[in-house]
Amino acid sequence: LAYWIFTRAGAPQVDFEWSFPDSPLRLDAVVTTASGDRIGLDFTMSSPYSSSNLRRASTPAILESLEARKHAHYDAAVASLQAPMRFVPFALLTSGRLGPAARALIHSQAARLASAQGIPVALAEQRLTTQVSFTVVRQVAYSVLVRRPGFLDVAPEHGPR
């Protein structure tokens, strides 16, 4: 997902790090942009219908809680790094809804895409957000079908006659 967000937006010469065996960070990805900026990404996803989330008042509260947990886990370690890095907790729901930090990252990449393609930023942002949401929903469906083979099979008594 990180690779897609940055390459789809036409980021020039983006380098990705996927594995950090000697680091206590355990981030999902670190992106180094052409300008030398480092962005540490850690993805977290939750269902709005899980028992722990049903107690929360709203979907934004769920997403903010997911982001807050990632900040509590990573902020001190990121701040102690010798090379500066911006940390982005990429929180999303199984429905494809994005958290505030994820939306901000998508917006910044949409501005780059809009500039490269000569389209309005709002349109580029809509395209990126839609693709991210579809990717998430597709992966959730796939994981359900893989974990539960036969989940969508028609019962014999309801099949064709």
PDB file of C-alpha atoms in Angstrom:
ATOM      1  CA  LEU A   1       0.000   0.000   0.000  1.00  0.00           C
ATOM      2  CA  ALA A   2       2.829   2.412   0.849  1.00  0.00           C
ATOM      3  CA  TYR A   3       4.573   1.661  -2.427  1.00  0.00           C
ATOM      4  CA  TRP A   4       1.358   2.236  -4.353  1.00  0.00           C
ATOM      5  CA  ILE A   5       0.534   5.533  -2.608  1.00  0.00           C
ATOM      6  CA  PHE A   6       3.915   7.045  -3.411  1.00  0.00           C
ATOM      7  CA  THR A   7       4.509   5.618  -6.879  1.00  0.00           C
ATOM      8  CA  ARG A   8       0.952   6.285  -8.084  1.00  0.00           C
ATOM      9  CA  ALA A   9       1.386   9.900  -7.067  1.00  0.00           C
ATOM     10  CA  GLY A  10       4.457  10.115  -9.275  1.00  0.00           C
ATOM     11  CA  ALA A  11       6.980  10.652  -6.503  1.00  0.00           C
ATOM     12  CA  PRO A  12      10.384  10.822  -8.187  1.00  0.00           C
ATOM     13  CA  GLN A  13      13.027   8.371  -7.018  1.00  0.00           C
ATOM     14  CA  VAL A  14      11.357   7.105  -3.903  1.00  0.00           C
ATOM     15  CA  ASP A  15      13.325   4.531  -1.892  1.00  0.00           C
ATOM     16  CA  PHE A  16      11.551   2.049   0.350  1.00  0.00           C
ATOM     17  CA  GLU A  17      12.868   0.092   3.295  1.00  0.00           C
ATOM     18  CA  TRP A  18      10.704  -2.853   4.255  1.00  0.00           C
ATOM     19  CA  SER A  19      12.702  -4.709   6.896  1.00  0.00           C
ATOM     20  CA  PHE A  20      14.550  -3.325   9.908  1.00  0.00           C
ATOM     21  CA  PRO A  21      16.235  -6.247  11.669  1.00  0.00           C
ATOM     22  CA  ASP A  22      18.569  -4.094  13.784  1.00  0.00           C
ATOM     23  CA  SER A  23      15.985  -1.503  14.736  1.00  0.00           C
ATOM     24  CA  PRO A  24      13.575  -1.498  17.664  1.00  0.00           C
ATOM     25  CA  LEU A  25      11.134   0.497  15.524  1.00  0.00           C
ATOM     26  CA  ARG A  26       9.565  -2.338  13.515  1.00  0.00           C
ATOM     27  CA  LEU A  27       7.818   0.120  11.180  1.00  0.00           C
ATOM     28  CA  ASP A  28       5.982  -1.283   8.169  1.00  0.00           C
ATOM     29  CA  ALA A  29       7.907   0.946   5.749  1.00  0.00           C
ATOM     30  CA  VAL A  30      10.279   3.883   5.645  1.00  0.00           C
ATOM     31  CA  VAL A  31      10.040   6.025   2.529  1.00  0.00           C
ATOM     32  CA  THR A  32      12.897   8.298   1.530  1.00  0.00           C
ATOM     33  CA  THR A  33      11.810  10.912  -0.971  1.00  0.00           C
ATOM     34  CA  ALA A  34      13.954  12.464  -3.697  1.00  0.00           C
ATOM     35  CA  SER A  35      14.413  15.526  -1.466  1.00  0.00           C
ATOM     36  CA  GLY A  36      15.840  13.313   1.305  1.00  0.00           C
ATOM     37  CA  ASP A  37      12.816  13.443   3.607  1.00  0.00           C
ATOM     38  CA  ARG A  38      12.209  10.202   5.508  1.00  0.00           C
ATOM     39  CA  ILE A  39       8.679   9.136   6.313  1.00  0.00           C
ATOM     40  CA  GLY A  40       8.122   6.215   8.659  1.00  0.00           C
ATOM     41  CA  LEU A  41       4.825   4.435   8.080  1.00  0.00           C
ATOM     42  CA  ASP A  42       3.067   1.985  10.325  1.00  0.00           C
ATOM     43  CA  PHE A  43      -0.289   0.652   9.187  1.00  0.00           C
ATOM     44  CA  THR A  44      -3.080  -0.294  11.530  1.00  0.00           C
ATOM     45  CA  MET A  45      -6.552  -1.470  10.612  1.00  0.00           C
ATOM     46  CA  SER A  46      -9.638  -2.241  12.630  1.00  0.00           C
ATOM     47  CA  SER A  47     -13.258  -3.084  12.096  1.00  0.00           C
ATOM     48  CA  PRO A  48     -15.792  -0.488  13.241  1.00  0.00           C
ATOM     49  CA  TYR A  49     -17.941  -3.432  14.379  1.00  0.00           C
ATOM     50  CA  SER A  50     -15.446  -5.046  16.735  1.00  0.00           C
ATOM     51  CA  SER A  51     -16.623  -5.201  20.337  1.00  0.00           C
ATOM     52  CA  SER A  52     -13.950  -2.748  21.498  1.00  0.00           C
ATOM     53  CA  ASN A  53     -14.930  -0.220  18.844  1.00  0.00           C
ATOM     54  CA  LEU A  54     -18.675  -0.435  19.394  1.00  0.00           C
ATOM     55  CA  ARG A  55     -18.184   1.373  22.720  1.00  0.00           C
ATOM     56  CA  ARG A  56     -16.684   4.392  20.971  1.00  0.00           C
ATOM     57  CA  ALA A  57     -19.004   7.215  20.005  1.00  0.00           C
ATOM     58  CA  SER A  58     -18.035   7.553  16.352  1.00  0.00           C
ATOM     59  CA  THR A  59     -15.879   6.369  13.489  1.00  0.00           C
ATOM     60  CA  PRO A  60     -13.509   9.367  13.850  1.00  0.00           C
ATOM     61  CA  ALA A  61     -13.016   8.410  17.508  1.00  0.00           C
ATOM     62  CA  ILE A  62     -12.009   4.877  16.466  1.00  0.00           C
ATOM     63  CA  LEU A  63      -9.477   6.196  13.957  1.00  0.00           C
ATOM     64  CA  GLU A  64      -8.064   8.738  16.407  1.00  0.00           C
ATOM     65  CA  SER A  65      -7.687   5.983  19.010  1.00  0.00           C
ATOM     66  CA  LEU A  66      -5.781   3.791  16.531  1.00  0.00           C
ATOM     67  CA  GLU A  67      -3.454   6.685  15.696  1.00  0.00           C
ATOM     68  CA  ALA A  68      -2.939   7.544  19.372  1.00  0.00           C
ATOM     69  CA  ARG A  69      -1.860   3.954  20.117  1.00  0.00           C
ATOM     70  CA  LYS A  70       0.716   4.067  17.300  1.00  0.00           C
ATOM     71  CA  HIS A  71       2.028   7.448  18.489  1.00  0.00           C
ATOM     72  CA  ALA A  72       2.369   6.127  22.043  1.00  0.00           C
ATOM     73  CA  HIS A  73       4.325   3.151  20.731  1.00  0.00           C
ATOM     74  CA  TYR A  74       6.637   4.885  18.230  1.00  0.00           C
ATOM     75  CA  ASP A  75       7.059   8.618  18.966  1.00  0.00           C
ATOM     76  CA  ALA A  76       9.901   8.331  21.490  1.00  0.00           C
ATOM     77  CA  ALA A  77      11.857   5.875  19.317  1.00  0.00           C
ATOM     78  CA  VAL A  78      11.419   8.021  16.195  1.00  0.00           C
ATOM     79  CA  ALA A  79      12.509  11.155  18.092  1.00  0.00           C
ATOM     80  CA  SER A  80      15.688   9.406  19.255  1.00  0.00           C
ATOM     81  CA  LEU A  81      16.861   8.563  15.732  1.00  0.00           C
ATOM     82  CA  GLN A  82      19.984  10.308  14.447  1.00  0.00           C
ATOM     83  CA  ALA A  83      18.469  10.880  11.008  1.00  0.00           C
ATOM     84  CA  PRO A  84      15.205  12.844  11.272  1.00  0.00           C
ATOM     85  CA  MET A  85      12.059  11.030  10.257  1.00  0.00           C
ATOM     86  CA  ARG A  86       8.413  12.027  10.142  1.00  0.00           C
ATOM     87  CA  PHE A  87       6.197   9.308  11.586  1.00  0.00           C
ATOM     88  CA  VAL A  88       2.782   8.667  10.018  1.00  0.00           C
ATOM     89  CA  PRO A  89       0.414   6.224  11.723  1.00  0.00           C
ATOM     90  CA  PHE A  90      -1.660   5.083   8.746  1.00  0.00           C
ATOM     91  CA  ALA A  91      -4.930   4.127  10.464  1.00  0.00           C
ATOM     92  CA  LEU A  92      -7.835   2.789   8.478  1.00  0.00           C
ATOM     93  CA  LEU A  93     -11.006   0.845   8.954  1.00  0.00           C
ATOM     94  CA  THR A  94     -12.009  -2.336   7.172  1.00  0.00           C
ATOM     95  CA  SER A  95     -14.595  -0.207   5.362  1.00  0.00           C
ATOM     96  CA  GLY A  96     -11.738   1.777   3.791  1.00  0.00           C
ATOM     97  CA  ARG A  97     -12.191   4.938   5.880  1.00  0.00           C
ATOM     98  CA  LEU A  98      -8.882   6.706   6.609  1.00  0.00           C
ATOM     99  CA  GLY A  99      -7.620   8.334   9.786  1.00  0.00           C
ATOM    100  CA  PRO A 100      -6.499  11.988   9.925  1.00  0.00           C
ATOM    101  CA  ALA A 101      -2.766  11.283   9.436  1.00  0.00           C
ATOM    102  CA  ALA A 102      -3.465   8.904   6.545  1.00  0.00           C
ATOM    103  CA  ARG A 103      -5.731  11.507   4.914  1.00  0.00           C
ATOM    104  CA  ALA A 104      -3.027  14.161   5.322  1.00  0.00           C
ATOM    105  CA  LEU A 105      -0.456  11.889   3.657  1.00  0.00           C
ATOM    106  CA  ILE A 106      -2.883  11.139   0.825  1.00  0.00           C
ATOM    107  CA  HIS A 107      -3.512  14.882   0.431  1.00  0.00           C
ATOM    108  CA  SER A 108       0.202  15.665   0.131  1.00  0.00           C
ATOM    109  CA  GLN A 109       0.641  12.902  -2.441  1.00  0.00           C
ATOM    110  CA  ALA A 110      -2.484  14.089  -4.286  1.00  0.00           C
ATOM    111  CA  ALA A 111      -0.964  17.562  -4.612  1.00  0.00           C
ATOM    112  CA  ARG A 112       2.083  15.987  -6.279  1.00  0.00           C
ATOM    113  CA  LEU A 113      -0.132  13.891  -8.568  1.00  0.00           C
ATOM    114  CA  ALA A 114      -2.279  16.901  -9.477  1.00  0.00           C
ATOM    115  CA  SER A 115       0.769  18.925 -10.388  1.00  0.00           C
ATOM    116  CA  ALA A 116       2.213  16.107 -12.513  1.00  0.00           C
ATOM    117  CA  GLN A 117      -1.054  15.436 -14.350  1.00  0.00           C
ATOM    118  CA  GLY A 118      -2.435  18.973 -14.536  1.00  0.00           C
ATOM    119  CA  ILE A 119      -5.649  18.115 -12.688  1.00  0.00           C
ATOM    120  CA  PRO A 120      -7.315  19.676  -9.634  1.00  0.00           C
ATOM    121  CA  VAL A 121      -5.947  18.528  -6.266  1.00  0.00           C
ATOM    122  CA  ALA A 122      -9.453  17.545  -5.135  1.00  0.00           C
ATOM    123  CA  LEU A 123      -9.785  15.150  -8.078  1.00  0.00           C
ATOM    124  CA  ALA A 124      -6.346  13.630  -7.479  1.00  0.00           C
ATOM    125  CA  GLU A 125      -7.152  13.223  -3.778  1.00  0.00           C
ATOM    126  CA  GLN A 126     -10.465  11.564  -4.605  1.00  0.00           C
ATOM    127  CA  ARG A 127      -8.721   9.126  -6.968  1.00  0.00           C
ATOM    128  CA  LEU A 128      -6.020   8.188  -4.449  1.00  0.00           C
ATOM    129  CA  THR A 129      -8.469   7.834  -1.562  1.00  0.00           C
ATOM    130  CA  THR A 130     -10.819   5.715  -3.653  1.00  0.00           C
ATOM    131  CA  GLN A 131      -8.006   3.425  -4.745  1.00  0.00           C
ATOM    132  CA  VAL A 132      -6.705   3.037  -1.195  1.00  0.00           C
ATOM    133  CA  SER A 133     -10.223   2.282   0.068  1.00  0.00           C
ATOM    134  CA  PHE A 134     -10.852  -0.274  -2.702  1.00  0.00           C
ATOM    135  CA  THR A 135      -7.495  -1.913  -2.011  1.00  0.00           C
ATOM    136  CA  VAL A 136      -8.323  -2.254   1.683  1.00  0.00           C
ATOM    137  CA  VAL A 137     -11.829  -3.603   1.095  1.00  0.00           C
ATOM    138  CA  ARG A 138     -10.511  -6.058  -1.529  1.00  0.00           C
ATOM    139  CA  GLN A 139      -7.811  -7.326   0.866  1.00  0.00           C
ATOM    140  CA  VAL A 140     -10.320  -7.710   3.698  1.00  0.00           C
ATOM    141  CA  ALA A 141     -12.617  -9.749   1.435  1.00  0.00           C
ATOM    142  CA  TYR A 142      -9.684 -11.861   0.279  1.00  0.00           C
ATOM    143  CA  SER A 143      -8.550 -12.571   3.831  1.00  0.00           C
ATOM    144  CA  VAL A 144     -12.078 -13.657   4.800  1.00  0.00           C
ATOM    145  CA  LEU A 145     -12.313 -16.000   1.816  1.00  0.00           C
ATOM    146  CA  VAL A 146      -8.854 -17.491   2.410  1.00  0.00           C
ATOM    147  CA  ARG A 147      -9.439 -18.056   6.113  1.00  0.00           C
ATOM    148  CA  ARG A 148     -12.895 -19.509   5.563  1.00  0.00           C
ATOM    149  CA  PRO A 149     -12.876 -21.657   2.420  1.00  0.00           C
ATOM    150  CA  GLY A 150     -16.374 -22.350   1.200  1.00  0.00           C
ATOM    151  CA  PHE A 151     -17.695 -19.230   2.964  1.00  0.00           C
ATOM    152  CA  LEU A 152     -19.656 -18.174  -0.125  1.00  0.00           C
ATOM    153  CA  ASP A 153     -20.588 -21.640  -1.378  1.00  0.00           C
ATOM    154  CA  VAL A 154     -24.305 -22.050  -1.928  1.00  0.00           C
ATOM    155  CA  ALA A 155     -25.929 -24.617   0.333  1.00  0.00           C
ATOM    156  CA  PRO A 156     -27.264 -27.597  -1.688  1.00  0.00           C
ATOM    157  CA  GLU A 157     -30.869 -26.938  -0.679  1.00  0.00           C
ATOM    158  CA  HIS A 158     -30.573 -23.384  -2.077  1.00  0.00           C
ATOM    159  CA  GLY A 159     -28.632 -24.236  -5.240  1.00  0.00           C
ATOM    160  CA  PRO A 160     -29.901 -24.609  -8.839  1.00  0.00           C
ATOM    161  CA  ARG A 161     -32.621 -27.167  -9.397  1.00  0.00           C
TER     162      ARG A 161
END
